[in-house]
mmCIF file of C-alpha atoms in Angstrom:
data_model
loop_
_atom_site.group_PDB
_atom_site.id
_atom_site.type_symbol
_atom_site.label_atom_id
_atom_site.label_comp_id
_atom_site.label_asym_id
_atom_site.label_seq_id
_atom_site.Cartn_x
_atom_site.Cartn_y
_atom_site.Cartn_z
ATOM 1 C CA UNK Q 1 -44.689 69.082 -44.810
ATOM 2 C CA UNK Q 2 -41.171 68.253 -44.079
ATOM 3 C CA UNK Q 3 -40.825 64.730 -42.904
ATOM 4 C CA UNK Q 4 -38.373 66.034 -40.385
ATOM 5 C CA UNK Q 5 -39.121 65.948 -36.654
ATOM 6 C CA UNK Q 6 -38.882 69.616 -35.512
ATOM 7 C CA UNK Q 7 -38.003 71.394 -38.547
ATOM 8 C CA UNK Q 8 -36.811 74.943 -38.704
ATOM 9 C CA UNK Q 9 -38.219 77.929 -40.259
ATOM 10 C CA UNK Q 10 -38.073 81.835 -40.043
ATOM 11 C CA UNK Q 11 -41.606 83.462 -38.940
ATOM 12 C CA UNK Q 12 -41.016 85.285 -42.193
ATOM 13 C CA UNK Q 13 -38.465 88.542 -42.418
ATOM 14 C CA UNK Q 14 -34.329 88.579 -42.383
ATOM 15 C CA UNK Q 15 -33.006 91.667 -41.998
ATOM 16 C CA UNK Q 16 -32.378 94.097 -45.052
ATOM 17 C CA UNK Q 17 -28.858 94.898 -45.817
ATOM 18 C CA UNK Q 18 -27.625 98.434 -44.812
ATOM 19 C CA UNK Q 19 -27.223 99.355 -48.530
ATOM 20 C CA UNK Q 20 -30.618 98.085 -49.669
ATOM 21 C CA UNK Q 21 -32.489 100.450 -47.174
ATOM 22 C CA UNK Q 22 -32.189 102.904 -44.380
ATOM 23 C CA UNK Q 23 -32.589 100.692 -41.207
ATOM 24 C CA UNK Q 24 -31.946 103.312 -39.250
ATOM 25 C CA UNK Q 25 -34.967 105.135 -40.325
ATOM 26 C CA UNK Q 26 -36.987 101.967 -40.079
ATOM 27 C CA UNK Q 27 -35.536 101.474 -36.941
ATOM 28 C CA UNK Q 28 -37.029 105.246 -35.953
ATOM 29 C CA UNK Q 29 -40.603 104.832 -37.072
ATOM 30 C CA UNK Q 30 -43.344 102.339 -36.461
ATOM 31 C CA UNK Q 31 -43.642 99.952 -39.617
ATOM 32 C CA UNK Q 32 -45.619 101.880 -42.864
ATOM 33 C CA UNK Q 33 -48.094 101.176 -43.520
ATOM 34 C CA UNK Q 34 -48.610 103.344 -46.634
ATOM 35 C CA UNK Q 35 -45.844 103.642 -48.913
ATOM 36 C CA UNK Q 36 -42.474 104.549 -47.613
ATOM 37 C CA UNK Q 37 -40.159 104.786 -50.553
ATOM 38 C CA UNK Q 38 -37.794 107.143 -49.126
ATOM 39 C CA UNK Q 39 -36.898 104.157 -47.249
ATOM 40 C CA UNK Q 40 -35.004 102.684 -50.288
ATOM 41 C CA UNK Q 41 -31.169 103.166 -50.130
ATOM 42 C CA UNK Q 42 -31.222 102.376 -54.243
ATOM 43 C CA UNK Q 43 -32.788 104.208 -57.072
ATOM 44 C CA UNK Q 44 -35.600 103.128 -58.316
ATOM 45 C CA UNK Q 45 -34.535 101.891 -61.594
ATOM 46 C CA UNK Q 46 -31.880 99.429 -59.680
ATOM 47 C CA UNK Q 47 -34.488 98.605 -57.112
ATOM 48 C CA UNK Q 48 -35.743 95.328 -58.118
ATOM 49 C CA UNK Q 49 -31.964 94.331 -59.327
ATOM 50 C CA UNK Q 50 -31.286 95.204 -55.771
ATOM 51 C CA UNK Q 51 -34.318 93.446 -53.985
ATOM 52 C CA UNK Q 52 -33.088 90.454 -55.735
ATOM 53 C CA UNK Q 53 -29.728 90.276 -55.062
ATOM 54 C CA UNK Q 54 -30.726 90.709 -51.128
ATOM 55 C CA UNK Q 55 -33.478 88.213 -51.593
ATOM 56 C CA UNK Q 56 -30.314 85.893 -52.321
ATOM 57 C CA UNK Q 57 -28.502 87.236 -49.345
ATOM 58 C CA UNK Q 58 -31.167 86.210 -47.322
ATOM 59 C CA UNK Q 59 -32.086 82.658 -48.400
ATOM 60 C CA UNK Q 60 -28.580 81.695 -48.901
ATOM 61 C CA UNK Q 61 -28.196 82.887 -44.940
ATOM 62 C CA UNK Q 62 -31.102 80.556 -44.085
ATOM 63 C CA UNK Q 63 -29.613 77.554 -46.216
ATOM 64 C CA UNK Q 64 -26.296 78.497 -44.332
ATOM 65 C CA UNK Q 65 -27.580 78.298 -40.882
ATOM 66 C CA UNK Q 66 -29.507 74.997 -41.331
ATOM 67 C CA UNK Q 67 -33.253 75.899 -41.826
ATOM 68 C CA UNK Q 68 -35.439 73.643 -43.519
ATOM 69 C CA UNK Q 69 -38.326 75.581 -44.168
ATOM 70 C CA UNK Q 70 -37.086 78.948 -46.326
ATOM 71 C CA UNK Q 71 -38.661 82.498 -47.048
ATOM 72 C CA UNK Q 72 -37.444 85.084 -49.084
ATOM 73 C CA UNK Q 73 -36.798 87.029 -46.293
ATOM 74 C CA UNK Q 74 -39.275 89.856 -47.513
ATOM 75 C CA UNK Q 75 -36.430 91.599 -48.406
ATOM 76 C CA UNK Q 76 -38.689 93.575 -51.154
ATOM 77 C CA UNK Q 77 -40.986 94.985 -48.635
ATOM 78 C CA UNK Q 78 -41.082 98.138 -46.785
ATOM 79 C CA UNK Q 79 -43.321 96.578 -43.710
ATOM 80 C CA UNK Q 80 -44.905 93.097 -43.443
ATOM 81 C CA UNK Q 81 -48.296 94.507 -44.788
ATOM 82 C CA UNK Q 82 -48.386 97.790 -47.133
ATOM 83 C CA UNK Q 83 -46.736 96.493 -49.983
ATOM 84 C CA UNK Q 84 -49.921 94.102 -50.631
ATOM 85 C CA UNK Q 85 -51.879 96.608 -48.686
ATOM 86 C CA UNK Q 86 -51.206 99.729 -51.129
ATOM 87 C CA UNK Q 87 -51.822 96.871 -54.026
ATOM 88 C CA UNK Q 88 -54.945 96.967 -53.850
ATOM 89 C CA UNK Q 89 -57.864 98.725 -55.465
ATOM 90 C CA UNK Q 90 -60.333 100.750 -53.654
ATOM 91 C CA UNK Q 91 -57.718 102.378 -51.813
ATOM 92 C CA UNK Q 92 -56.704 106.307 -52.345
ATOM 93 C CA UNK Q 93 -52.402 105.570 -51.122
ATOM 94 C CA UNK Q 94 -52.492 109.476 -52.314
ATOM 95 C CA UNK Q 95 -54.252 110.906 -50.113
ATOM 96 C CA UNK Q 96 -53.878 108.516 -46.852
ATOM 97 C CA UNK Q 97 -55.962 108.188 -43.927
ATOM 98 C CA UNK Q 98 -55.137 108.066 -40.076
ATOM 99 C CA UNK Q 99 -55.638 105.188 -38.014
ATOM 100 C CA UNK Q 100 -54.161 104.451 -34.393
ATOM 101 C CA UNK Q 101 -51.531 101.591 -34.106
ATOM 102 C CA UNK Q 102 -51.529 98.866 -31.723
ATOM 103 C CA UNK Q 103 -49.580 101.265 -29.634
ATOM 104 C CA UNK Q 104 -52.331 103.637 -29.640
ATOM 105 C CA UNK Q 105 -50.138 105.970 -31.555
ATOM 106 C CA UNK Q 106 -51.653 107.042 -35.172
ATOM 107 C CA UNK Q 107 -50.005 106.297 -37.760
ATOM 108 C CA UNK Q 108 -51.074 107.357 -41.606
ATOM 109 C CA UNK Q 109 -52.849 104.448 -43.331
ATOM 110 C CA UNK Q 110 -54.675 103.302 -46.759
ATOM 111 C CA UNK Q 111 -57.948 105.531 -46.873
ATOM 112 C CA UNK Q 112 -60.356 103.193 -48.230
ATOM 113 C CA UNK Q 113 -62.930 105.383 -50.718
ATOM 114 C CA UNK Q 114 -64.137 102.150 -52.590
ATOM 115 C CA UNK Q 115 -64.631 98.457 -52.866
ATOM 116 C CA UNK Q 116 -61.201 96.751 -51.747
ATOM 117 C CA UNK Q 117 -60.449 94.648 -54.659
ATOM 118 C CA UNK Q 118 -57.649 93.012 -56.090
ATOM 119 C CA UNK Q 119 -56.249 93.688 -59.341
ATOM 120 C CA UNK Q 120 -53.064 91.593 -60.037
ATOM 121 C CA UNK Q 121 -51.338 89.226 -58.267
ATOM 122 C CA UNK Q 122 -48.518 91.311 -55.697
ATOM 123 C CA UNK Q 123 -46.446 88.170 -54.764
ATOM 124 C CA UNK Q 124 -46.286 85.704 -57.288
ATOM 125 C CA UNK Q 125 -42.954 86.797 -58.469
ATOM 126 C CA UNK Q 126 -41.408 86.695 -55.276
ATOM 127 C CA UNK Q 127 -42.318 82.874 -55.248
ATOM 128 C CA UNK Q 128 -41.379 81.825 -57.974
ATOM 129 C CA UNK Q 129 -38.237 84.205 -57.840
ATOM 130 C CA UNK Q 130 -37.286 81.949 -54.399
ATOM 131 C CA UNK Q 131 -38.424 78.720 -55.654
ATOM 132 C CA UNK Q 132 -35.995 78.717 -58.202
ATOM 133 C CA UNK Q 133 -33.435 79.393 -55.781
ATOM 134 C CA UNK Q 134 -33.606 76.948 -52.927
ATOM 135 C CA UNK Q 135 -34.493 73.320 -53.398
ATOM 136 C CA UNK Q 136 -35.740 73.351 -50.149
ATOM 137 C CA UNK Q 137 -39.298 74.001 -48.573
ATOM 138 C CA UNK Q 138 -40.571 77.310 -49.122
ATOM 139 C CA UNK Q 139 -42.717 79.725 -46.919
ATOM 140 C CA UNK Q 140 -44.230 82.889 -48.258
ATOM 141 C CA UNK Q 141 -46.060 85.623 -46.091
ATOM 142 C CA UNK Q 142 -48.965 87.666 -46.768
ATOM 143 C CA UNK Q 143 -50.865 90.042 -44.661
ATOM 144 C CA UNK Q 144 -54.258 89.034 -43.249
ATOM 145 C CA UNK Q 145 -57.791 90.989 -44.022
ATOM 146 C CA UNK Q 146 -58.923 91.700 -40.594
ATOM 147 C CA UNK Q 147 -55.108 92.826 -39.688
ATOM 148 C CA UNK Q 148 -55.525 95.353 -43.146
ATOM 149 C CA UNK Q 149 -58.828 96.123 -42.411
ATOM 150 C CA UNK Q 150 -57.873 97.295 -38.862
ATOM 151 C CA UNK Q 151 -54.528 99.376 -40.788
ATOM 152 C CA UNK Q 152 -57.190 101.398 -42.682
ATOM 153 C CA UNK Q 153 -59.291 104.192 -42.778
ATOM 154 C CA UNK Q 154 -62.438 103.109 -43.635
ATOM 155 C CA UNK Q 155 -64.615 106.279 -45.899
ATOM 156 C CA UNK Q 156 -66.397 103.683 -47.922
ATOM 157 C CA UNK Q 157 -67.856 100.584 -46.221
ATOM 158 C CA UNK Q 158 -71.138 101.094 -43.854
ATOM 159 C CA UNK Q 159 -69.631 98.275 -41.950
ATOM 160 C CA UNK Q 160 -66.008 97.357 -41.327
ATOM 161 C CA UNK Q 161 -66.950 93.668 -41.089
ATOM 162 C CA UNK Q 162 -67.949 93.889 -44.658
ATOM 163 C CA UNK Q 163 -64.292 95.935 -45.820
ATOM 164 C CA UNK Q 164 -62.378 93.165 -44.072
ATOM 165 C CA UNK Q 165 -64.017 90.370 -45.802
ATOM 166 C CA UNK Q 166 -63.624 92.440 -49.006
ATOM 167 C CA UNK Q 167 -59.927 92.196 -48.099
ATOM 168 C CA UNK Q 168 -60.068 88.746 -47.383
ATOM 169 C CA UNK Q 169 -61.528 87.867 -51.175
ATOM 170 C CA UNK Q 170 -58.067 89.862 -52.099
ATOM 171 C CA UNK Q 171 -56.129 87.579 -49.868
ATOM 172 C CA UNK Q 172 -57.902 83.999 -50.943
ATOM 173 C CA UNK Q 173 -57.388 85.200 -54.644
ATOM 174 C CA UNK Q 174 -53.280 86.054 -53.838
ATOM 175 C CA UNK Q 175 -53.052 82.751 -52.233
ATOM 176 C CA UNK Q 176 -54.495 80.952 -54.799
ATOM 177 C CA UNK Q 177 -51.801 82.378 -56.956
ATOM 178 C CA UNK Q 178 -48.889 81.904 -54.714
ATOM 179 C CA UNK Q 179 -49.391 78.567 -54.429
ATOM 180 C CA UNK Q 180 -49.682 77.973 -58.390
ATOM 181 C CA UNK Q 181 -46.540 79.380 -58.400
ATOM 182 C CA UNK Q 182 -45.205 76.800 -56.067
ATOM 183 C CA UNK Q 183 -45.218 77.882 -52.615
ATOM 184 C CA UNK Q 184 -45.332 74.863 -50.021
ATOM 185 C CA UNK Q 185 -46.612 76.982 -47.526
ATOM 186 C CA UNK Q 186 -48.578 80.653 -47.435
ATOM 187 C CA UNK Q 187 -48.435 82.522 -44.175
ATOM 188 C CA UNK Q 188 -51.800 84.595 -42.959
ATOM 189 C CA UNK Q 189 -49.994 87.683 -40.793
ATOM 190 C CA UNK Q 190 -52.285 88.397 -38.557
ATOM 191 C CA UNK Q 191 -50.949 90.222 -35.310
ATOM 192 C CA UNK Q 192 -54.322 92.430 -34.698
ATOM 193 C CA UNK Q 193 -55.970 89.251 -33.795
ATOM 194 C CA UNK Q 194 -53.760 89.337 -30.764
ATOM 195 C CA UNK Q 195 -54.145 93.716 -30.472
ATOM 196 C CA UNK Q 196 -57.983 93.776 -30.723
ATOM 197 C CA UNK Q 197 -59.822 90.430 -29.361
ATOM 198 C CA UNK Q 198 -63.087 92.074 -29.184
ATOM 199 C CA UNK Q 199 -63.618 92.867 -33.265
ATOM 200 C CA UNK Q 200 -60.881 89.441 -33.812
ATOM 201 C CA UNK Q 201 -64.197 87.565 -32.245
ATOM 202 C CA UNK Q 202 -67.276 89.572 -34.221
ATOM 203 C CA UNK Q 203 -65.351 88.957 -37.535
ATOM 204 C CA UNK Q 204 -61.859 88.223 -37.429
ATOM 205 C CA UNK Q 205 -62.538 85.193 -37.972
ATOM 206 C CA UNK Q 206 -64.636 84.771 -40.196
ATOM 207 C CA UNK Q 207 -62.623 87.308 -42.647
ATOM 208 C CA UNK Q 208 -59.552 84.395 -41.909
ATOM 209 C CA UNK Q 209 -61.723 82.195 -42.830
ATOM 210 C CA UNK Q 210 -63.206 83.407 -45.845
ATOM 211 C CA UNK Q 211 -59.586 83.984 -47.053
ATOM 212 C CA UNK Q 212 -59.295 80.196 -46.618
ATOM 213 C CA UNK Q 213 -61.921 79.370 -48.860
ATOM 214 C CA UNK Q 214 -61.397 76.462 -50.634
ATOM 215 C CA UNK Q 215 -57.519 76.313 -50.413
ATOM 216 C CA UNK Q 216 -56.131 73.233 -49.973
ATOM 217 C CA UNK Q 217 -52.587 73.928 -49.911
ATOM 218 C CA UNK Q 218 -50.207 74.141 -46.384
ATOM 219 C CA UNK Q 219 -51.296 77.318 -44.373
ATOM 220 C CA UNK Q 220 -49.990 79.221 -41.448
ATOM 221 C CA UNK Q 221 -51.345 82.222 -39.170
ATOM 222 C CA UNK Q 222 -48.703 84.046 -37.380
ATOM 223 C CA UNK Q 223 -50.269 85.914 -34.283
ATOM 224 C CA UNK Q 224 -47.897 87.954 -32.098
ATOM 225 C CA UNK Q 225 -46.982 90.686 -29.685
ATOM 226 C CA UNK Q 226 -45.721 92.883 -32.109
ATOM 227 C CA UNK Q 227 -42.121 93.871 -32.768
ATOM 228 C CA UNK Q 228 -39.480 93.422 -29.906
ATOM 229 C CA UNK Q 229 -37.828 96.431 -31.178
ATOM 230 C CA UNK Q 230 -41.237 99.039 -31.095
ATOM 231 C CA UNK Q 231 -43.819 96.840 -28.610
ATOM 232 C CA UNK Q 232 -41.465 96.437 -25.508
ATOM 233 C CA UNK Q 233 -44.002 95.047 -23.145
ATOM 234 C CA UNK Q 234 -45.542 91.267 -23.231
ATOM 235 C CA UNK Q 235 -48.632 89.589 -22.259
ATOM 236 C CA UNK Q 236 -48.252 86.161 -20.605
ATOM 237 C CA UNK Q 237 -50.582 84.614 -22.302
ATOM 238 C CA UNK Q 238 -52.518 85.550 -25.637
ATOM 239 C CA UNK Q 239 -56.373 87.165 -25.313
ATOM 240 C CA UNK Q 240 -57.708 85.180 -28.984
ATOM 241 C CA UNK Q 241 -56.238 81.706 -28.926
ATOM 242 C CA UNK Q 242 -58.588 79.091 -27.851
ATOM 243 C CA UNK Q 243 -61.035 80.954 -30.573
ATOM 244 C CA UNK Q 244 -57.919 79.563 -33.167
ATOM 245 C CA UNK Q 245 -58.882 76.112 -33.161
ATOM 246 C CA UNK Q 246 -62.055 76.915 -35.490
ATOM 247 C CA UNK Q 247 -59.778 78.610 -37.990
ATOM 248 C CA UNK Q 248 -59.003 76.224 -41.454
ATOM 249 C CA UNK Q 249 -55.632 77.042 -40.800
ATOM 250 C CA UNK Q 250 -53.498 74.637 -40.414
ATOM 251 C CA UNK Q 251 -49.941 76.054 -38.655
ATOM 252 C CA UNK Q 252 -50.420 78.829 -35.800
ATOM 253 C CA UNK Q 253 -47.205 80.427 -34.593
ATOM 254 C CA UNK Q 254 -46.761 80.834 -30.648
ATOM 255 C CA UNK Q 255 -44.384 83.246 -29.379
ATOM 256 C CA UNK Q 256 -43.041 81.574 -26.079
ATOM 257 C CA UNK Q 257 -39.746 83.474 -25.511
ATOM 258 C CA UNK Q 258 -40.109 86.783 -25.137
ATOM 259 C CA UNK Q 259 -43.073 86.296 -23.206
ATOM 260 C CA UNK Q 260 -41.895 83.317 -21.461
ATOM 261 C CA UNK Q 261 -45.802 81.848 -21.955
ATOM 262 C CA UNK Q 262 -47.389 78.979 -20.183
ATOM 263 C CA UNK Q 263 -47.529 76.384 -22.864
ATOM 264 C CA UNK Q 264 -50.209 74.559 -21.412
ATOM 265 C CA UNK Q 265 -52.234 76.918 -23.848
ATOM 266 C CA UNK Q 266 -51.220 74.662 -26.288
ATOM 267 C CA UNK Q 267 -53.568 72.070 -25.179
ATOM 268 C CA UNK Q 268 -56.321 74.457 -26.408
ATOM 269 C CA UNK Q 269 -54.882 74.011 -29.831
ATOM 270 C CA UNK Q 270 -55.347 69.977 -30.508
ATOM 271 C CA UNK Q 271 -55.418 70.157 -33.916
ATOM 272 C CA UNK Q 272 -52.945 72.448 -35.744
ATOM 273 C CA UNK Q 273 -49.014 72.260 -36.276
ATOM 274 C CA UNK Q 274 -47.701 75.333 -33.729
ATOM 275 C CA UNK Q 275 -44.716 77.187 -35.012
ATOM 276 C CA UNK Q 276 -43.643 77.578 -31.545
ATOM 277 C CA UNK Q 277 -41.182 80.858 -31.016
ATOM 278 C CA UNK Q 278 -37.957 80.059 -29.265
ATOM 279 C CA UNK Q 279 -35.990 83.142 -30.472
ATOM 280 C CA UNK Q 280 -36.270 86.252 -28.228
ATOM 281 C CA UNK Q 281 -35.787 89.079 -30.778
ATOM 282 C CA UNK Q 282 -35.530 92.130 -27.658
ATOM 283 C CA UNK Q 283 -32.121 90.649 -26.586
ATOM 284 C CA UNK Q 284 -29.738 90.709 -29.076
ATOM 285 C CA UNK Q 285 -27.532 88.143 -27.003
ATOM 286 C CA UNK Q 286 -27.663 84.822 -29.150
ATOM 287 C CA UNK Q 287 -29.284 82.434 -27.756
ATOM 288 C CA UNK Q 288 -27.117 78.994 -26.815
ATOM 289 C CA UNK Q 289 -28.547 76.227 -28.544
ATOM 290 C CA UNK Q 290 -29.059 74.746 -25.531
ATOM 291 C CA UNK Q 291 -31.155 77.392 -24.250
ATOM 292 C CA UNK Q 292 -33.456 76.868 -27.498
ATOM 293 C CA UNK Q 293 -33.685 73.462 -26.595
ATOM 294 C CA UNK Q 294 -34.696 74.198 -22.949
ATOM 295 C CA UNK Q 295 -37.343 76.527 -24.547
ATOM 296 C CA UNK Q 296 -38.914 73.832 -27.204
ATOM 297 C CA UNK Q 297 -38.912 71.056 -24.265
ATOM 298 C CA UNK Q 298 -41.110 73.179 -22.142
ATOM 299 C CA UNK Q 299 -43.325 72.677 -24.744
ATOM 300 C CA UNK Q 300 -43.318 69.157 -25.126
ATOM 301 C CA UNK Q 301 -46.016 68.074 -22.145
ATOM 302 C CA UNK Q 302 -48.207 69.996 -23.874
ATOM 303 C CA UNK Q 303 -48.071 68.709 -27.772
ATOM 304 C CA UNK Q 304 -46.606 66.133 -29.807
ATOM 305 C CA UNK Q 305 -43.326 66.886 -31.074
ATOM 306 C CA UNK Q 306 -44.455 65.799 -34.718
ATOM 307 C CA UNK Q 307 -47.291 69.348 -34.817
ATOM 308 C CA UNK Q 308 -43.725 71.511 -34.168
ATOM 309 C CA UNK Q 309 -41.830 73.467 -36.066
ATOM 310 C CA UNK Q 310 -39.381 75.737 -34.247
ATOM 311 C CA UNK Q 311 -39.145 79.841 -35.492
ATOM 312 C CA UNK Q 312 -38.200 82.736 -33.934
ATOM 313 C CA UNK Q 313 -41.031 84.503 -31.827
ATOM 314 C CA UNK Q 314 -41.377 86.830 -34.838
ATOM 315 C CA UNK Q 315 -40.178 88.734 -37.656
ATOM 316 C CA UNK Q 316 -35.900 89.382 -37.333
ATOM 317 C CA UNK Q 317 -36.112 92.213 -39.825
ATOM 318 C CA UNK Q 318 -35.078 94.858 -36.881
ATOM 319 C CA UNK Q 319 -32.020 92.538 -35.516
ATOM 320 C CA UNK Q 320 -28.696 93.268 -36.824
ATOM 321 C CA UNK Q 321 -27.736 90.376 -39.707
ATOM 322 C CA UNK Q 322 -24.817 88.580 -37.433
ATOM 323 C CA UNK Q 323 -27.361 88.784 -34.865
ATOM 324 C CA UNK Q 324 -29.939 87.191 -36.706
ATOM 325 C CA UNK Q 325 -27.445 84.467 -38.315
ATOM 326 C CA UNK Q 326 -25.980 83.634 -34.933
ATOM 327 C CA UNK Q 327 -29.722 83.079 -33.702
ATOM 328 C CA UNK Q 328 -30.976 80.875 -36.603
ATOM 329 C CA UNK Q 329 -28.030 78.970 -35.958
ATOM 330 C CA UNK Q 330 -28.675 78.601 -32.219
ATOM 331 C CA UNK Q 331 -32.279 77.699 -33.234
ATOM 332 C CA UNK Q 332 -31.608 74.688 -36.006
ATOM 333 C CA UNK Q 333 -28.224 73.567 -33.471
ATOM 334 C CA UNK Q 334 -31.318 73.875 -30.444
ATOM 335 C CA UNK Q 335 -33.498 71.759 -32.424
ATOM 336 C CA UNK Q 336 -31.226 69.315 -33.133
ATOM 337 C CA UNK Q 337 -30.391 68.229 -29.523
ATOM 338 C CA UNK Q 338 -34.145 67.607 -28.607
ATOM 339 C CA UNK Q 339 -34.058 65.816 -31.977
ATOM 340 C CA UNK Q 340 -31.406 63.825 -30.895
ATOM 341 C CA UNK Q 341 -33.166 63.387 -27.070
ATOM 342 C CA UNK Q 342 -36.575 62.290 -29.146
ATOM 343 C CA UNK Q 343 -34.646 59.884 -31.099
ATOM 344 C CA UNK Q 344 -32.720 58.148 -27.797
ATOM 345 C CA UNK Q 345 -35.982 57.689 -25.994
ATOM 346 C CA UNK Q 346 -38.252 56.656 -29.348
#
């Protein structure tokens, strides 16, 4: 970890430039979760030139606005999950299946017609694309089994417990590899957790878990809400968090913004770093830094200011770029003045 006291990080996406893909159409749609490539502004022959060069964009923005903690922005993704998702053998991307979204909306999906397994490593390149070009920490995402398993149509599996710890072997086998190719920290997405308590508690889980196995590198699990931009509407308070604290994870991220949540939930968490969100991504006013500092103190009672790192309450992939660089600036300019306040009463 970073030996700085509140460090910064994204929760894992930057926006994609206008001329990299439609965001308009991605705007329109709730995020694939099968293949989307009519998405892509570029042809295909230019499209990993192009990925790169935004991949660049988007760390250089980070390094710009102060962040200590830096992720490639998942600039070479369509959504958070189907790029790994539609990696993945055992799954007919062809001929997809139908499966209703947290909104209760359906939404085509993978149609799973065999074992899940998988057969290369999806994200390596990415990390070792953005570790050669930050010397700063580093944060990759990937999407967790039980949030894939529930993004699926399942025509293969007698029992969808067993699928999602199929997909959770895929996961502990990416991770392995992501760290080898030198990732400080891997992120677990797992927003079903949050979307569907009852199945997150039969085996949820134990899928997280089982994608854990026997990593010992820096890990994260980044529950949430969903989108500002699609899921409008927020809990105050999560339904699957005291459950968290017998994951082997060792970061959770806590949206507080949006939500405006009672952080005395954090007292159910003793043991893990909290990524605590302090970024509302539904208003596209930027924040002043001294409302993100407002937002981390009410924190504070509740945890010690050395298991924090400050984020946005999610992914800023839908947010306008000037939007999202005048936020991460609030947010590392926020940080700083509790820093500061920390440091005067230490």
């Amino acid at each position: 970890m970073t030996h700085t006291l509140l460090p910064t990080s994204l929760v894992g996406s930057y926006p994609q430039p206008d001329w990299l893909i439609d965001r308009q159409r991605l705007a329109g749609r709730f995020p694939p979760r099968v293949r989307a490539r009519e998405l892509w502004r570029v042809a295909p022959e230019f499209l990993d030139q192009a990925q790169d060069d935004a991949t660049l964009l988007a760390i250089r923005a980070q390094e710009a606005a102060g962040l200590d903690i830096i992720t490639d922005g998942e600039m070479r993704r369509e959504s958070y999950s189907n790029r790994f998702a539609t990696a993945l053998d055992g799954v007919d991307i062809d001929n997809p299946g139908e499966a209703l979204d947290r909104s209760g909306h359906p939404n085509p999906v993978p149609r799973v017609v065999g074992r899940i397994r998988r057969r290369h490593a999806v994200e390596a390149r990415d990390v070792q694309f953005l570790r050669a070009n930050t010397d700063r920490m580093i944060k990759i995402t990937v999407p967790g089994p039980f949030t894939m398993a529930q993004q699926a149509q399942n025509d293969f599996y007698e029992d969808e417990a067993e699928m999602a710890l199929d997909y959770a072997a895929a996961v502990n086998e990416e991770i392995r590899d992501l760290f080898a190719a030198g990732a400080d920290i891997v992120q677990i997405d797992e927003p079903y957790l949050q979307a569907r308590p009852d199945k997150a508690r039969a085996y949820g889980m134990e899928a997280v878990n089982r994608a854990l196995d026997g990593i010992d590198g820096m890990t994260a699990l980044h529950i949430c809400f969903g989108y500002a931009a699609i899921i409008h509407e927020r809990p105050n308070g999560y339904s699957f968090l005291p459950e968290l604290c017998r994951c082997k994870v060792r970061q959770i991220s806590i949206e507080t913004a949006q939500s405006n949540l009672d952080t005395t939930v954090l007292n159910q968490l003793p043991d893990q770093t909290i990524i605590l969100g302090v970024i509302d991504l539904l208003n596209q006013a930027i924040e002043t830094p001294e409302t993100v500092a407002a937002r981390i103190r009410k924190a504070l009672p509740n945890i010690d200011p050395s298991r924090v790192i400050v984020a946005p309450d999610c992914g800023m992939k839908y947010l306008p770029r000037a939007v999202a660089d005048g936020k991460m600036r609030a947010m590392v300019d926020g940080a700083a003045i509790v820093r500061r306040e920390l440091a005067g009463a230490a």
